Amino acid sequence: MTNNCLNCNEEIIGKFCSNCSQAASTHRFSLSHVIKHDFIHGIFHFDTGFFYTIKELFSRPGHSIREYVQGKRTKHFNYFATIILLLTINYFLKKWTKIEVSTLFNESSTSGLFKVLKDFSKFTAFLHIPIIAFVSYLFFKKSKQNYTENLVLNLYLLCGVLTISLILPICMLFTANREFLLNVNVFLSVLTFLYIILFYYQYFSVFDLKKHKLIIRVIIIAVLYLATKQVINNILNIIGLKYLH
């Protein structure tokens, strides 16, 4: 048996390569291993990866992401990959719904927005993040989190918000009742607002801000988060109406 890593050819001492972290023991692929380990472990394992990140985002959102920013990063799925995966899931869910999302809203006031989202949703989902990251940087400057760290925490917050937004297309898989779906949308708007408050509150709760000041700031930034998103949507709607046909 070779004492060199099969991935980078470095000499191995112990169970893992100190250079690239590949396990010292490797095996030939077999159908049973692919099904039992690679597929089931990779998709459904809750100790690391995508599902672990989603679980943490809804059990201890701010705390887990603060730990990630401070260095505890092995178990979390990459924030960009998580966002793209959630957007992809949303895309395919909408392919199977009983009603188009655009028909739920006033078509004359949102038709341009839906034209933009149809082709550029993977880009537009990020537009408000640099702005709100700068706002959180200013609001919580005492935490000594730099702008890039605020960018990362807000990208993970976006992951949580996008996960909540999946509830509407899931409901639309089973019903085309417009009144019910509009009520679901209102509920999700309230839930999103509360989630943003919880996320920021948990994240910044350890940085010696007085509790009442922290609560006031997280409520204000939650309002600004949604307001920024709405302003950008209004701009996208104008662009869609003017340039996309």
C-alpha positions as a printed Julia matrix, in Angstrom:
245×3 Matrix{Float64}:
   0.0    0.0     0.0
   1.4    3.39   -0.95
   2.26   5.92    1.74
   1.7    8.76   -0.69
  -1.59  10.59   -1.27
  -3.28   9.45   -4.46
  -4.6   12.99   -4.97
  -1.48  15.18   -4.58
   1.31  12.59   -4.06
   2.35  14.04   -0.69
   3.55  11.59    1.93
   0.75  10.66    4.33
   1.18  10.39    8.08
  -2.08   9.44    9.79
  -5.55   8.97    8.33
  -5.63  12.1     6.17
  -3.25  13.93    3.86
  -1.87  17.03    5.56
  -1.62  18.8     2.2
  -5.06  18.29    0.6
  -7.05  16.51    3.36
  -7.94  13.44    1.28
  -8.4   10.26    3.31
  -5.44   7.9     3.32
  -7.67   4.93    2.54
  -9.42   4.91   -0.81
 -11.52   2.27   -2.52
 -12.8    1.28   -5.92
 -16.28   2.53   -6.73
 -19.1    0.05   -6.43
 -22.82   0.46   -7.01
 -23.66  -0.25   -3.36
 -21.15   2.32   -2.12
 -22.41   4.99   -4.53
 -26.03   4.45   -3.39
 -25.44   3.92    0.33
 -22.65   6.4     0.91
 -22.21   8.98   -1.82
 -25.91   9.57   -2.6
 -27.6    9.05    0.78
 -24.77  10.59    2.8
 -24.28  13.48    0.38
 -27.95  14.41    0.08
 -29.51  13.52    3.41
 -26.67  13.8     5.94
 -27.58  16.46    8.49
 -24.15  16.89   10.12
 -22.69  18.86    7.23
 -23.57  20.43    3.88
 -26.75  21.91    2.42
 -29.32  20.4     4.79
 -27.15  21.15    7.82
 -26.97  24.8     6.74
 -30.74  25.01    6.23
 -31.34  23.34    9.61
 -29.03  25.82   11.33
 -30.65  28.76    9.54
 -33.97  27.86   11.15
 -32.87  26.55   14.54
 -30.21  29.13   15.5
 -29.76  31.38   12.45
 -27.74  34.32   13.77
 -25.66  32.29   16.2
 -24.62  29.66   13.65
 -23.68  32.22   10.99
 -21.72  34.32   13.48
 -19.77  31.16   14.37
 -19.2   30.59   10.64
 -17.89  34.13   10.14
 -15.63  33.75   13.17
 -14.08  30.56   11.78
 -16.32  27.53   12.4
 -16.78  26.77    8.7
 -16.29  23.07    8.0
 -19.94  21.97    8.24
 -21.69  24.82    6.42
 -22.54  24.72    2.73
 -21.1   27.61    0.72
 -23.46  30.61    0.74
 -23.33  31.22   -3.02
 -23.92  27.52   -3.74
 -26.83  27.48   -1.26
 -28.46  30.5    -2.91
 -28.08  29.08   -6.41
 -29.47  25.71   -5.29
 -32.48  27.37   -3.62
 -33.15  29.48   -6.73
 -32.93  26.33   -8.86
 -35.41  24.51   -6.6
 -37.74  27.52   -6.83
 -37.41  27.53  -10.64
 -38.42  23.89  -10.98
 -41.25  24.18   -8.45
 -42.76  27.0   -10.51
 -42.65  24.77  -13.59
 -45.16  22.42  -11.94
 -47.5   24.87  -10.19
 -51.22  25.03  -10.98
 -51.08  28.8   -11.45
 -48.45  31.31  -12.61
 -47.01  33.46   -9.81
 -47.44  36.59  -11.92
 -51.22  36.06  -12.09
 -51.5   36.43   -8.32
 -50.58  40.1    -8.44
 -51.64  43.21  -10.29
 -50.22  42.51  -13.73
 -50.15  46.16  -14.79
 -47.9   47.13  -11.88
 -45.61  44.06  -11.77
 -45.46  42.73  -15.33
 -42.08  44.37  -15.98
 -40.62  42.85  -12.82
 -41.7   39.35  -13.8
 -40.18  39.82  -17.26
 -36.83  40.59  -15.63
 -37.11  37.77  -13.09
 -37.9   35.26  -15.83
 -34.39  35.52  -17.29
 -32.27  37.16  -14.61
 -33.49  35.86  -11.23
 -30.09  34.37  -10.34
 -28.62  37.86  -10.67
 -31.42  40.01   -9.27
 -31.62  37.96   -6.06
 -28.29  39.47   -4.97
 -28.87  43.13   -5.87
 -29.96  44.35   -2.43
 -27.24  42.48   -0.52
 -24.31  44.93   -1.02
 -26.6   47.79    0.08
 -28.03  46.11    3.16
 -24.56  44.81    4.09
 -23.34  48.42    4.19
 -26.35  49.36    6.33
 -25.7   46.54    8.81
 -22.02  47.52    8.85
 -22.98  51.07    9.88
 -25.72  50.01   12.32
 -23.53  47.53   14.16
 -20.11  49.12   13.8
 -19.48  48.44   17.49
 -19.35  44.72   16.7
 -16.16  45.39   14.69
 -17.4   43.21   11.85
 -15.9   44.51    8.62
 -17.93  45.14    5.46
 -17.06  41.79    3.89
 -18.15  39.93    7.03
 -21.44  41.83    6.88
 -21.69  40.83    3.23
 -21.3   37.15    4.13
 -23.8   37.23    7.01
 -26.37  38.92    4.77
 -25.81  36.32    2.04
 -26.68  33.62    4.56
 -29.68  35.67    5.67
 -30.75  35.65    2.01
 -30.52  31.83    2.11
 -33.06  31.79    4.94
 -35.35  34.27    3.19
 -35.23  32.25   -0.05
 -36.07  29.07    1.86
 -39.16  30.74    3.34
 -40.17  31.92   -0.14
 -40.31  28.3    -1.34
 -43.48  27.81    0.7
 -45.59  29.78   -1.83
 -44.71  27.69   -4.93
 -45.08  24.52   -2.84
 -48.64  25.61   -1.98
 -49.2   26.4    -5.65
 -48.43  22.78   -6.51
 -51.68  21.79   -4.8
 -54.1   24.67   -5.37
 -54.91  27.5    -7.76
 -57.13  29.29   -5.24
 -56.0   32.89   -5.67
 -57.45  34.18   -2.38
 -55.76  31.41   -0.39
 -52.42  31.95   -2.13
 -52.56  35.71   -1.53
 -53.15  35.03    2.17
 -50.17  32.67    2.15
 -48.1   35.41    0.54
 -49.1   37.89    3.27
 -48.25  35.32    5.94
 -44.84  34.72    4.34
 -44.16  38.47    4.24
 -44.79  38.7     8.0
 -42.76  35.53    8.63
 -39.87  36.9     6.57
 -39.9   40.17    8.53
 -39.82  38.29   11.86
 -37.09  35.96   10.59
 -34.88  38.9     9.59
 -35.34  40.42   13.06
 -34.44  37.12   14.72
 -31.41  36.6    12.49
 -29.89  40.03   13.17
 -30.78  39.89   16.86
 -29.03  36.54   17.36
 -26.02  37.5    15.27
 -25.29  40.77   17.06
 -26.47  39.75   20.56
 -22.94  38.96   21.79
 -21.34  42.29   20.93
 -22.16  44.24   24.12
 -25.0   46.31   22.73
 -27.66  47.24   25.27
 -30.7   45.04   24.72
 -33.19  47.82   23.99
 -30.8   49.47   21.52
 -30.2   46.14   19.82
 -33.95  45.46   19.47
 -34.58  48.94   18.02
 -31.73  48.57   15.53
 -32.72  45.09   14.33
 -36.33  46.21   13.78
 -35.16  49.26   11.8
 -32.72  47.24    9.68
 -35.41  44.61    9.02
 -37.68  47.36    7.69
 -34.8   48.76    5.61
 -34.02  45.27    4.28
 -37.56  44.83    2.92
 -37.77  48.47    1.77
 -34.49  48.16   -0.15
 -35.73  44.97   -1.78
 -38.99  46.7    -2.76
 -37.21  49.75   -4.23
 -35.0   47.47   -6.33
 -38.07  45.53   -7.5
 -39.72  48.8    -8.53
 -36.62  49.75  -10.54
 -36.53  46.3   -12.15
 -40.22  46.63  -13.02
 -39.53  49.92  -14.83
 -36.58  48.34  -16.68
 -38.71  45.34  -17.64
 -41.56  47.48  -18.94
 -39.23  49.73  -20.92
 -36.69  47.32  -22.38
 -38.12  43.77  -22.29
 -40.97  42.72  -24.56
